[in-house]
Coordinates of C-alpha atoms and ligand atoms in Angstrom, one line a residue:
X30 CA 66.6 -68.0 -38.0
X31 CA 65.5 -69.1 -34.7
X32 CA 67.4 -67.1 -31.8
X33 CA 69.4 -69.2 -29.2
X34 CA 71.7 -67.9 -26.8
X35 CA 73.5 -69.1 -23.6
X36 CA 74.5 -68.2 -20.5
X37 CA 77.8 -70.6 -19.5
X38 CA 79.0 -70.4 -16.4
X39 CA 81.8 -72.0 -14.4
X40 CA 80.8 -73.6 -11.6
X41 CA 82.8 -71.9 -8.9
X42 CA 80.7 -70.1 -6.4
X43 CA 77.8 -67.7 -6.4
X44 CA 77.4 -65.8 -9.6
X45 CA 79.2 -62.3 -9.7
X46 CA 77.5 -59.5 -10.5
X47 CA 79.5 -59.3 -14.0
X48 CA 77.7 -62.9 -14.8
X49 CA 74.5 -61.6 -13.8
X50 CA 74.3 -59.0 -16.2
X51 CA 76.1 -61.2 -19.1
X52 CA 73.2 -63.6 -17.9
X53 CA 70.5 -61.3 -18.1
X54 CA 71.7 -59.9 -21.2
X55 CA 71.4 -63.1 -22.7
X56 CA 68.4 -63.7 -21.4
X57 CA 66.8 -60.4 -22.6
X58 CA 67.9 -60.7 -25.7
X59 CA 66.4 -64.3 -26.2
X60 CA 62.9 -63.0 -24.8
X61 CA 62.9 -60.0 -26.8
X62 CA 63.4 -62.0 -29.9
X63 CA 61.3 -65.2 -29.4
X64 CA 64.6 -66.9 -28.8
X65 CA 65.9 -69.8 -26.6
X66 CA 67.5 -69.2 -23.5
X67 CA 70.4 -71.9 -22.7
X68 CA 72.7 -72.6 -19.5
X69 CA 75.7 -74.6 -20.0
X70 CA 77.3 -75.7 -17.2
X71 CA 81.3 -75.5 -17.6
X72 CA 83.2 -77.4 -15.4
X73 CA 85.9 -78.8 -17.4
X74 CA 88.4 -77.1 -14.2
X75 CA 87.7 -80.4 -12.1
X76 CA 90.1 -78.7 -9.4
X77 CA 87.5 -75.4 -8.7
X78 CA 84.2 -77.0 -10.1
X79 CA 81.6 -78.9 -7.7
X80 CA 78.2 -79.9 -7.4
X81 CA 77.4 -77.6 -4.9
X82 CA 78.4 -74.8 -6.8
X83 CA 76.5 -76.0 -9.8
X84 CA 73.5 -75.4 -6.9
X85 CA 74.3 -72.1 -6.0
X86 CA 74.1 -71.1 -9.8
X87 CA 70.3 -72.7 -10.3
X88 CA 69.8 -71.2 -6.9
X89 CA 70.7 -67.6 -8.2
X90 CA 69.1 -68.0 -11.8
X91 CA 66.2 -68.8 -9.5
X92 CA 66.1 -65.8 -7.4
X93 CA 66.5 -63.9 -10.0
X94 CA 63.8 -64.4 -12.3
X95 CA 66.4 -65.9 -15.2
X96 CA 64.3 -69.3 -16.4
X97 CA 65.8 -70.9 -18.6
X98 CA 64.9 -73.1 -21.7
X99 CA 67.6 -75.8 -21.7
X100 CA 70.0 -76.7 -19.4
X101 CA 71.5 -79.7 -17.0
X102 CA 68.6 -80.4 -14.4
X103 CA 66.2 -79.3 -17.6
X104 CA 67.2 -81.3 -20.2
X105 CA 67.0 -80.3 -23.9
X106 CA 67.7 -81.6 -27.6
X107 CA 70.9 -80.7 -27.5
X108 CA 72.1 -82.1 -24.0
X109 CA 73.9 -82.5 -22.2
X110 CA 74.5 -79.3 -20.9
X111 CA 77.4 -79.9 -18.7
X112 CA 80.8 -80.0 -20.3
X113 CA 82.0 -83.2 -18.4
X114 CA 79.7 -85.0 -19.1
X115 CA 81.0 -83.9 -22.7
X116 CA 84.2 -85.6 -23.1
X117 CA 83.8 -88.1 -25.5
X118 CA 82.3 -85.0 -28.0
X119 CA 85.2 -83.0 -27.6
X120 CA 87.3 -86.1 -28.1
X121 CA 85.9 -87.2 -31.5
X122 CA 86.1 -83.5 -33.1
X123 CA 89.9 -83.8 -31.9
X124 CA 90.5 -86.6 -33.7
X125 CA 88.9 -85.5 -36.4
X126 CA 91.0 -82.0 -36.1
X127 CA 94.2 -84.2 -36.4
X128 CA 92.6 -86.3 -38.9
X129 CA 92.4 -82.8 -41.1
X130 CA 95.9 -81.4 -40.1
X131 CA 93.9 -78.5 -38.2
X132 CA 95.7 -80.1 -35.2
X133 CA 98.4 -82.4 -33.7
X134 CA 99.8 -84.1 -30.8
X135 CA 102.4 -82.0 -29.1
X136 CA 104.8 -83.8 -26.7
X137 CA 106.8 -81.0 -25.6
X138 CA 106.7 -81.3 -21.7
X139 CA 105.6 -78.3 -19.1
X140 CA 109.7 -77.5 -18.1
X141 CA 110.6 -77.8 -22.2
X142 CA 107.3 -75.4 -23.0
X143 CA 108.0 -72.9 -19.8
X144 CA 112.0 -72.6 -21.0
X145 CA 110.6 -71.1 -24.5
X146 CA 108.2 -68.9 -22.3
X147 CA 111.3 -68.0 -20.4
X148 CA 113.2 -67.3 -23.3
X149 CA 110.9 -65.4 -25.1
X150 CA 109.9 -62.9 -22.3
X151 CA 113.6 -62.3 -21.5
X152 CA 113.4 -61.1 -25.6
X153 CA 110.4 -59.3 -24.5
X154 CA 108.6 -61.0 -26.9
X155 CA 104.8 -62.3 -26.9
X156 CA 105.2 -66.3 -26.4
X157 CA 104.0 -68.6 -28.8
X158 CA 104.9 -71.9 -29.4
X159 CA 108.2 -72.7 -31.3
X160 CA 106.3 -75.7 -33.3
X161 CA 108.8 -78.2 -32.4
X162 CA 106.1 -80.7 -33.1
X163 CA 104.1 -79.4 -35.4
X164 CA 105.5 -81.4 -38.0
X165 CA 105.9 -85.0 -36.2
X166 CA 105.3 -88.1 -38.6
X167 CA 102.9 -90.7 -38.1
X168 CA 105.7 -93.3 -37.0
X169 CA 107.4 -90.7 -34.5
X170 CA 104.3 -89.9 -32.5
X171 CA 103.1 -93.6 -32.4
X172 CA 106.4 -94.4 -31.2
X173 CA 106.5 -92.0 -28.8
X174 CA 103.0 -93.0 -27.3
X175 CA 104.2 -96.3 -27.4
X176 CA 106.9 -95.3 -25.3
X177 CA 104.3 -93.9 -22.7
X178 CA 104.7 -90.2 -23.6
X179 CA 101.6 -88.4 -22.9
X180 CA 100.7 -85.5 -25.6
X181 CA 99.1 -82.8 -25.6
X182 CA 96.7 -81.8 -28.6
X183 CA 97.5 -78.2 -29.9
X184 CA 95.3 -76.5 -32.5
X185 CA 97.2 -75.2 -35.5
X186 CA 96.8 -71.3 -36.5
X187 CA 96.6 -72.2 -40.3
X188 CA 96.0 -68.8 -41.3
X189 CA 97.8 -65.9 -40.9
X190 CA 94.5 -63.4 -39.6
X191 CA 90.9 -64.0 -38.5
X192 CA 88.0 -62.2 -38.4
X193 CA 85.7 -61.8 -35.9
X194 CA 82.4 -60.5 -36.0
X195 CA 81.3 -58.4 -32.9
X196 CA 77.8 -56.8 -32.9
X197 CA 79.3 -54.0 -30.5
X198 CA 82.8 -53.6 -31.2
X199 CA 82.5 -54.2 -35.3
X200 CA 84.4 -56.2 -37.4
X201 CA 87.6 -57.4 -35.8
X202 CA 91.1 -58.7 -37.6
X203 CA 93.1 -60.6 -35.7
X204 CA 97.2 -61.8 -36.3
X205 CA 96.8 -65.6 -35.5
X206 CA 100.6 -64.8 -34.7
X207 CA 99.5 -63.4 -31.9
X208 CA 99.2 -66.2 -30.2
X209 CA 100.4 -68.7 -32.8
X210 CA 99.6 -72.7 -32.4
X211 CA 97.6 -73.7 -29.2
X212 CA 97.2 -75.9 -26.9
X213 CA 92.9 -77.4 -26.9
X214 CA 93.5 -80.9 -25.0
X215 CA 96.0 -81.3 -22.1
X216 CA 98.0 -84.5 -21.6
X217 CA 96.0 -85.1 -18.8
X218 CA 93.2 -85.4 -21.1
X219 CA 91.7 -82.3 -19.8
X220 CA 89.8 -79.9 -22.6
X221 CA 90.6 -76.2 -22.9
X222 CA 87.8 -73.6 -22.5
X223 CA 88.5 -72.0 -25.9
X224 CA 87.9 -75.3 -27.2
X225 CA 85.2 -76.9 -26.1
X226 CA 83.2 -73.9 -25.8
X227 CA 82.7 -73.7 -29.8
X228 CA 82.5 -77.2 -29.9
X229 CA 79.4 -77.1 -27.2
X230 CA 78.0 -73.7 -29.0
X231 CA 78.3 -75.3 -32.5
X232 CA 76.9 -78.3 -31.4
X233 CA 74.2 -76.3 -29.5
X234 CA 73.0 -74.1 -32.5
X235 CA 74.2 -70.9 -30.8
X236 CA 73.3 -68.2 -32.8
X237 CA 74.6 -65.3 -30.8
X238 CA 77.3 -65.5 -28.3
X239 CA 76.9 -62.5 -25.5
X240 CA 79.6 -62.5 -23.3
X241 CA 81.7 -60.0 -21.2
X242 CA 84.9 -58.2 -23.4
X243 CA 87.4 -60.0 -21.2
X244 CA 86.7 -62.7 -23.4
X245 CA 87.2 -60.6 -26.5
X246 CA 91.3 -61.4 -26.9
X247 CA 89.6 -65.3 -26.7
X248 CA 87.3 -65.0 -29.4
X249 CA 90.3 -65.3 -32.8
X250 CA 91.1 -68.6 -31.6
X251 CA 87.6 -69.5 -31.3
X252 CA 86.4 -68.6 -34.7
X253 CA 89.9 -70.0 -35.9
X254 CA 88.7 -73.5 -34.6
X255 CA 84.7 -72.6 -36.0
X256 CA 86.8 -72.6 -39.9
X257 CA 88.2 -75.8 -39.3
X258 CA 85.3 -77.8 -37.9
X259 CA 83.6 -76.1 -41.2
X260 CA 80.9 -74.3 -39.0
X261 CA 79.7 -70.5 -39.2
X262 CA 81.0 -69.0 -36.1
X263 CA 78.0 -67.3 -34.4
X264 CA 77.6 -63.6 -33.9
X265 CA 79.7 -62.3 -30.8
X266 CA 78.8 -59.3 -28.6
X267 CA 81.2 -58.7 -26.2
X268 CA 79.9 -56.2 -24.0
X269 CA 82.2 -53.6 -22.2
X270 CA 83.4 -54.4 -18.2
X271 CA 81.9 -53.2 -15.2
X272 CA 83.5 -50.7 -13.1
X273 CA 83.7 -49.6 -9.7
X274 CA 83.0 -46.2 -8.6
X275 CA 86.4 -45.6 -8.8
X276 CA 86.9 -46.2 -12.3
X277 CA 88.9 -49.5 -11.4
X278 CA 87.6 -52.8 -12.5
X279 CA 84.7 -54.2 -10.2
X280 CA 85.7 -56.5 -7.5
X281 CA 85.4 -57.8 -3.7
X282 CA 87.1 -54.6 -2.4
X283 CA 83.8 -52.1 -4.0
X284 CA 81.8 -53.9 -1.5
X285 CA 78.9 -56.4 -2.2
X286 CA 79.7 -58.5 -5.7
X287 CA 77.9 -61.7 -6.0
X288 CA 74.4 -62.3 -6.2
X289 CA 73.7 -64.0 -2.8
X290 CA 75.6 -61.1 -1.3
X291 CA 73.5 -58.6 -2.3
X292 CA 70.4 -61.1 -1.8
X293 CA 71.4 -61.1 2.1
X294 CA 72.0 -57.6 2.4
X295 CA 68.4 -57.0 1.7
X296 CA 67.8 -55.9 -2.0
X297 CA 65.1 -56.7 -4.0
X298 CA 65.5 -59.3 -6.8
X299 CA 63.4 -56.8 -9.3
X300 CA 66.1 -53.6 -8.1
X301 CA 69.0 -56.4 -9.3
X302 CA 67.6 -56.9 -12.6
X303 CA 66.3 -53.4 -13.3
X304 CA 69.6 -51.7 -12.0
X305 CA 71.6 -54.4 -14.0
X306 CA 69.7 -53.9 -17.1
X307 CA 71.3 -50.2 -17.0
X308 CA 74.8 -51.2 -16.9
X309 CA 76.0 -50.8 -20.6
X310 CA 72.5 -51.0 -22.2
X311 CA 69.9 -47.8 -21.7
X312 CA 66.3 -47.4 -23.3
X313 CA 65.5 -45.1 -26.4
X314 CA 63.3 -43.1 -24.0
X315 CA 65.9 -42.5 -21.0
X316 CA 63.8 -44.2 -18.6
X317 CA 64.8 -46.0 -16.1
X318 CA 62.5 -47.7 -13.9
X319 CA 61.2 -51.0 -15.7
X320 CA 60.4 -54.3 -14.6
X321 CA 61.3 -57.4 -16.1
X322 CA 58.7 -57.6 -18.1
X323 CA 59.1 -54.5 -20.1
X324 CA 62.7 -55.3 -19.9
X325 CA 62.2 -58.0 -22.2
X326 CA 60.3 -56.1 -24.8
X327 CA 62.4 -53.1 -24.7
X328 CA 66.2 -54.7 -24.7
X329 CA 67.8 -54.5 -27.4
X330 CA 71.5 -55.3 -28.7
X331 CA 71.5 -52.3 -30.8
X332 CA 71.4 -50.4 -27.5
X333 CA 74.6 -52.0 -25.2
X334 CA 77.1 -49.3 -25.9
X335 CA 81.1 -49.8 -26.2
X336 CA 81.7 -47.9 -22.9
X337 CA 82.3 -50.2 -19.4
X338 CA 79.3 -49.0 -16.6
X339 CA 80.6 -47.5 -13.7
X340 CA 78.2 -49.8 -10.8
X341 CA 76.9 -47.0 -8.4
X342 CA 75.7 -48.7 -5.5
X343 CA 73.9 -45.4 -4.1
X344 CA 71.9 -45.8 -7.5
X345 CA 70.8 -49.5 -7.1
X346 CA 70.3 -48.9 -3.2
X347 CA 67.9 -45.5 -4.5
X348 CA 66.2 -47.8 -6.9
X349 CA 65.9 -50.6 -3.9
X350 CA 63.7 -48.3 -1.5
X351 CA 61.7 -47.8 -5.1
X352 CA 60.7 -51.0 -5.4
X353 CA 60.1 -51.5 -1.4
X354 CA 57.6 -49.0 -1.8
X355 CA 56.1 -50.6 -5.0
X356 CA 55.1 -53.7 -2.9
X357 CA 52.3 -54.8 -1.3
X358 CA 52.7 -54.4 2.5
X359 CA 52.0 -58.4 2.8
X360 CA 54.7 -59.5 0.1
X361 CA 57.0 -56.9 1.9
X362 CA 56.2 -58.2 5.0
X363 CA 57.5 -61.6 4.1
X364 CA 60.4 -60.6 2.5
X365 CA 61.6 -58.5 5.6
X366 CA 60.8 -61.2 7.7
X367 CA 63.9 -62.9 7.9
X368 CA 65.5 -60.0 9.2
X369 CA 62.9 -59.1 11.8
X370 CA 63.5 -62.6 13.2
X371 CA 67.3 -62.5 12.9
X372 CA 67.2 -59.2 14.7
X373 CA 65.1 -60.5 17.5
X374 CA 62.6 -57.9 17.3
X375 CA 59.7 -60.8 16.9
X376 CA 59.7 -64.6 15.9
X377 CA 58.0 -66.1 13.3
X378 CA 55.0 -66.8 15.7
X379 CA 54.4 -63.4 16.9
X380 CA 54.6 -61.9 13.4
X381 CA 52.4 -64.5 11.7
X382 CA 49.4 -64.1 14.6
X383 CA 49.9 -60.2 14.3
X384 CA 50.2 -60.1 10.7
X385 CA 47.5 -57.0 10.1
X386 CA 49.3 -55.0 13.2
X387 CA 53.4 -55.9 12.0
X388 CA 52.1 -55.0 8.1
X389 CA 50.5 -51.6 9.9
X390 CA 54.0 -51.0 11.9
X391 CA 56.0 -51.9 8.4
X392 CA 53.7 -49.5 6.5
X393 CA 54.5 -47.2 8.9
X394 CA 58.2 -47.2 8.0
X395 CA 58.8 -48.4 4.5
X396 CA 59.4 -45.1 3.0
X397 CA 62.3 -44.6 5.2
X398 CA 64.9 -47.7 4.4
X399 CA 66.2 -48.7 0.9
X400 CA 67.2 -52.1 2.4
X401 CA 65.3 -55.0 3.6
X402 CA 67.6 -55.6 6.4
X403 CA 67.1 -52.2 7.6
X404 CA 63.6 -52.6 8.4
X405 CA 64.0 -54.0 11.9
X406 CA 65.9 -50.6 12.5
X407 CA 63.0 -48.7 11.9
X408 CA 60.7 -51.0 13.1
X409 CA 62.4 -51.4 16.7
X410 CA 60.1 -48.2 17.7
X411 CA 57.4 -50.7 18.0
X412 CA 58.8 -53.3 20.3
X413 CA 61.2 -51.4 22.4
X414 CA 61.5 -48.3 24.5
X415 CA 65.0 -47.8 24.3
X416 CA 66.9 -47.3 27.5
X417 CA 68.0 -43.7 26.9
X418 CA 66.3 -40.5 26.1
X419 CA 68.3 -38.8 23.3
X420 CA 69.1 -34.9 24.0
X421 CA 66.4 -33.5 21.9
X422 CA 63.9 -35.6 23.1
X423 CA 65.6 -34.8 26.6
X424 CA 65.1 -30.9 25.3
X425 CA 61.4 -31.5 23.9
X426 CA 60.3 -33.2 27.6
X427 CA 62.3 -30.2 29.6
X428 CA 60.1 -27.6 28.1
X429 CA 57.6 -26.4 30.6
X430 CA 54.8 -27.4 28.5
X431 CA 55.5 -31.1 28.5
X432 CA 54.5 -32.5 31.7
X433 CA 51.1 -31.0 31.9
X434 CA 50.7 -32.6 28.1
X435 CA 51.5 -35.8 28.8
X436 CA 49.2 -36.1 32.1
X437 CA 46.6 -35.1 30.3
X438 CA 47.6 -37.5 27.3
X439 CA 47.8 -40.2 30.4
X440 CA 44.7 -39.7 31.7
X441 CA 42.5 -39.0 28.4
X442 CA 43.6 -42.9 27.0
X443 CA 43.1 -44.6 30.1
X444 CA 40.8 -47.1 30.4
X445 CA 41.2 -47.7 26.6
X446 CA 42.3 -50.9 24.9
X447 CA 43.6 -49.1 21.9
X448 CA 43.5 -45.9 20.1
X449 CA 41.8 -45.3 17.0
X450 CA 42.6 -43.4 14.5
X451 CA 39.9 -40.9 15.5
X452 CA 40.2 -40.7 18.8
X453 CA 43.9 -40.3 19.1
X454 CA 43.0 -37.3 16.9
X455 CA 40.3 -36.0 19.2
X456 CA 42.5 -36.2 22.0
X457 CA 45.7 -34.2 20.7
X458 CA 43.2 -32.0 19.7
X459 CA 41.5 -31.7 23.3
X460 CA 44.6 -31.4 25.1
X461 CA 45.7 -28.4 22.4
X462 CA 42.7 -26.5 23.8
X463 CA 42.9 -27.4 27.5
X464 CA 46.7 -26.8 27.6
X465 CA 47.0 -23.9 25.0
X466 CA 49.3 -25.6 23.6
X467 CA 50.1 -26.6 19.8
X468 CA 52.2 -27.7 17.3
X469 CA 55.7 -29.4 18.1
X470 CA 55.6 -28.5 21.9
X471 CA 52.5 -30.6 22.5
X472 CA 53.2 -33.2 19.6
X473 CA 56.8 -33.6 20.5
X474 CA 55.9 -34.1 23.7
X475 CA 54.0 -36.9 23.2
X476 CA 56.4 -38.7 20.6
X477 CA 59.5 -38.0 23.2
X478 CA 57.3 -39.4 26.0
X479 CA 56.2 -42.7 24.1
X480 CA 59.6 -43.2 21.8
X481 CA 62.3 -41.3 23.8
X482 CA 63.2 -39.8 20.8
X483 CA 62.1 -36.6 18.5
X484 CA 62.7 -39.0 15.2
X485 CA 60.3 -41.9 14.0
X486 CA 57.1 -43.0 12.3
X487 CA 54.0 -41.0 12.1
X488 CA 52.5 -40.6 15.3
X489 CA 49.1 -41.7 13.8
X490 CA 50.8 -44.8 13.3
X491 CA 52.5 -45.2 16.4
X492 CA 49.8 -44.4 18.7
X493 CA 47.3 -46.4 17.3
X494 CA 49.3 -49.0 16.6
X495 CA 50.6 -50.1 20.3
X496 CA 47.9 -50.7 23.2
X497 CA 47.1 -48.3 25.3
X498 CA 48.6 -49.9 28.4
X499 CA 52.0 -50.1 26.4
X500 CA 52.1 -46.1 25.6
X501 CA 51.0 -45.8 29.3
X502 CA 53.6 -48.0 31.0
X503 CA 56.1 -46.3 28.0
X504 CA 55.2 -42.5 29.1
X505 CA 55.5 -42.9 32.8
X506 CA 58.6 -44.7 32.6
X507 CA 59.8 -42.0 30.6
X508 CA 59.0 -39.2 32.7
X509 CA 60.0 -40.6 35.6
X510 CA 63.4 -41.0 34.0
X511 CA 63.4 -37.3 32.7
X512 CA 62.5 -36.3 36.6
X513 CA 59.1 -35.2 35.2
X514 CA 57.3 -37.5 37.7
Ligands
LIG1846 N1 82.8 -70.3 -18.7 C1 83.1 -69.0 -19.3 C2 83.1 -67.9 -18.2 O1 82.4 -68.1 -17.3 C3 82.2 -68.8 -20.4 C4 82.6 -67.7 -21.3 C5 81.8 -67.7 -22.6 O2 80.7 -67.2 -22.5 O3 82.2 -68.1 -23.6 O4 83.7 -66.9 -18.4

């Protein structure tokens, strides 16, 4: 049997970070088993699906890494992919539903239907529909269409329990009373979800239907309707919610929760996938660093546990500034270029004619931030001298020691264009001897003196890495502000 999964998302905004990992579940799975991988567009909701949205979700998919087999702009043998362009499909099987006494027009109106709703939670009982007409004849219902009426196509629970098949939760049985006989077409001629979806994944050849356990109470109803079209409902796995760190289900208020969000906020596409991998699903070796590729020969099914993942977003920023470090300083450098610009630190121009001196200054930092967006914060040592001198550094320049290091510093670089490696080096070390002094006096004093602060990148880096008229103009200006002129 020849894998195919799907990934079916409603059109409705940036994918959420409980899509993502259903996605990449999906996808996982399909790559670790020679499978397909298939996105279905559903936006049978006309009200909250658009185009645009339908963008943001390629967008994402693209960002991320998930490629995908079939699908709307892709095309496929089993198009098309998007459920409105769908309608006549789902319109023929409903005939043929009524056709077979699996379903029936239902006339009741929305004030008739939400009076039994009424009633029945005032009982405090479950709702379901009171069949009033479940048993209409062929004459009444064309003489009520004739009369205008507009009806509503309900799917009949013809058997009193289902079973549904779950590769993580087991074998399921379901009361159909539950939810009794329901509604798969609205008047308006609108499709339900629960509907069309087996509909699409029937007529797609979806072997295995991974999707998040909010959909699990969905899933009877489903393979009720997979019986009557006379189809073998696929294999479910419904894997477990995600959580926030407070144990309460993940939303907006936890912080960051769609894709682009956490996109802008400066993590890595390879930290998303890795760290979403974890949620719910861990390796037989408890590792946890992997990239996509071993990803996709390691996942599998057998693994996703029952339990929902608490998201830990000091975990996924941790594993962030692991895969900042992993890159080459040039790819870094043009992924934290947005944020150097936005920050005003450089433009594109300046960074792209002093490309080997920025990479050099981003070297310099990248072990300290865990987010892109954080490397102008550590890289601002390199562009700016800020305006204050904070207390330690205030403390380091007051010792007695400072002043005579930094004249000597002064007049041992000048005349130089820049520092090299070397001969910054030789210098520290001549002014150790001639001032007797060593260790954070004399190296302090120089840090303070260029950056105004005790805290930083490497001095190696720093002095090398700025002309020497820059650390010149930087340490006078400093010690005349410290009254060390
Ligand atoms: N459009 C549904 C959703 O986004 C798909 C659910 C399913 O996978 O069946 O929740």
């Amino acid at each position: 049997m020849s894998i195919r999964v799907r990934f079916a998302p409603s059109p409705t905004g940036h994918i959420h970070v409980g899509n993502v990992r259903t996605a990449l579940f999906n996808y996982l799975f399909a790559r670790s088993q020679g499978g397909k991988f298939i996105l279905r567009i559903e936006d049978t909701d006309l009200e909250r699906s658009t185009l645009e949205s339908e963008e943001l979700i390629y967008e994402d998919l693209e960002w991320l890494g998930l490629d995908y087999d079939e699908g709307p702009k892709k095309g496929g043998e089993y198009g098309p992919y998007r459920q409105t362009e769908r309608f006549d499909i789902y319109n023929k099987y409903a005939e043929k539903l009524i056709e077979e006494g699996y379903a029936y027009k239902c006339f009741c109106t929305k004030e008739e239907l939400d009076t039994e709703r009424e009633k029945a939670s005032k009982e405090g009982r479950a709702y379901i529909y009171g069949g009033k007409c479940a048993h209409l004849t062929k004459e009444e219902i064309a003489e009520r269409e004739s009369r205008g009426e507009k009806a509503s196509i309900r799917f009949r629970a013809f058997k009193p329990t289902i079973l549904v098949q779950d590769m993580i939760h087991g074998d399921i049985e379901f009361p159909t009373n539950a939810f009794g006989d329901f509604i798969i077409i609205r008047p308006d001629g609108a499709p339900i979800y629960n509907y069309v979806v087996v509909i699409d994944d029937a007529l797609m050849k979806i072997t295995h239907v991974i999707r998040g356990d909010d959909h699990l109470s969905n899933t009877p109803k489903q393979a009720l309707i997979y019986e009557a079209i006379g189809e073998k409902a696929p294999v479910f796995a419904h894997i477990p919610m995600i959580l926030g760190p407070d144990h309460a289900k993940l939303s907006k208020r936890h912080g960051n929760t769609s894709v682009e969000e956490f996109r802008k906020a400066g993590y890595l596409k390879e930290a998303m996938i890795n760290y979403m991998s974890l949620l719910s699903w861990s390796s037989d070796d408890e590792r946890e660093l992997f990239t996509m590729e071993e990803l996709k020969e390691k996942f599998s099914m057998k693994r996703v546990s029952k339990s929902a993942a608490v998201f830990d977003f000091d975990k996924l920023k941790w594993m962030n500034g692991i895969y900042i470090r992993s890159k080459e300083i040039s790819e870094l450098l043009e992924l934290c270029k947005p944020y150097i610009i936005e920050s005003g630190l450089a433009d594109e121009k300046y960074i792209n004619e002093n490309k080997e001196k920025v990479e050099a200054m981003l070297l310099s930092v990248r072990d300290n931030f865990t987010l892109l967006s954080d490397a102008p914060t550590y890289l601002k040592v390199y562009f700016e001298l800020p305006d204050e001198i904070t207390e330690e550094a205030m403390e380091m320049l007051n010792l007695p020691t400072s002043k005579g290091v930094l004249d000597l510093f002064l007049l041992k670089i000048a005349g130089k264009e820049y520092l090299d490696l070397e001969t910054y080096r030789a210098i520290m070390k001549e002014i150790q001897k001639e001032t007797l002094t060593k260790g954070k006096p004399l190296y302090m004093a120089v840090r303070c003196g260029i950056t105004r602060s005790t805290k930083g990148p490497e001095m190696d880096s720093v002095a090398t890495i700025l002309p020497v008229a820059e650390l010149t103009e930087r340490i006078k200006a400093t010690m005349e502000k410290a009254g060390m002129a």
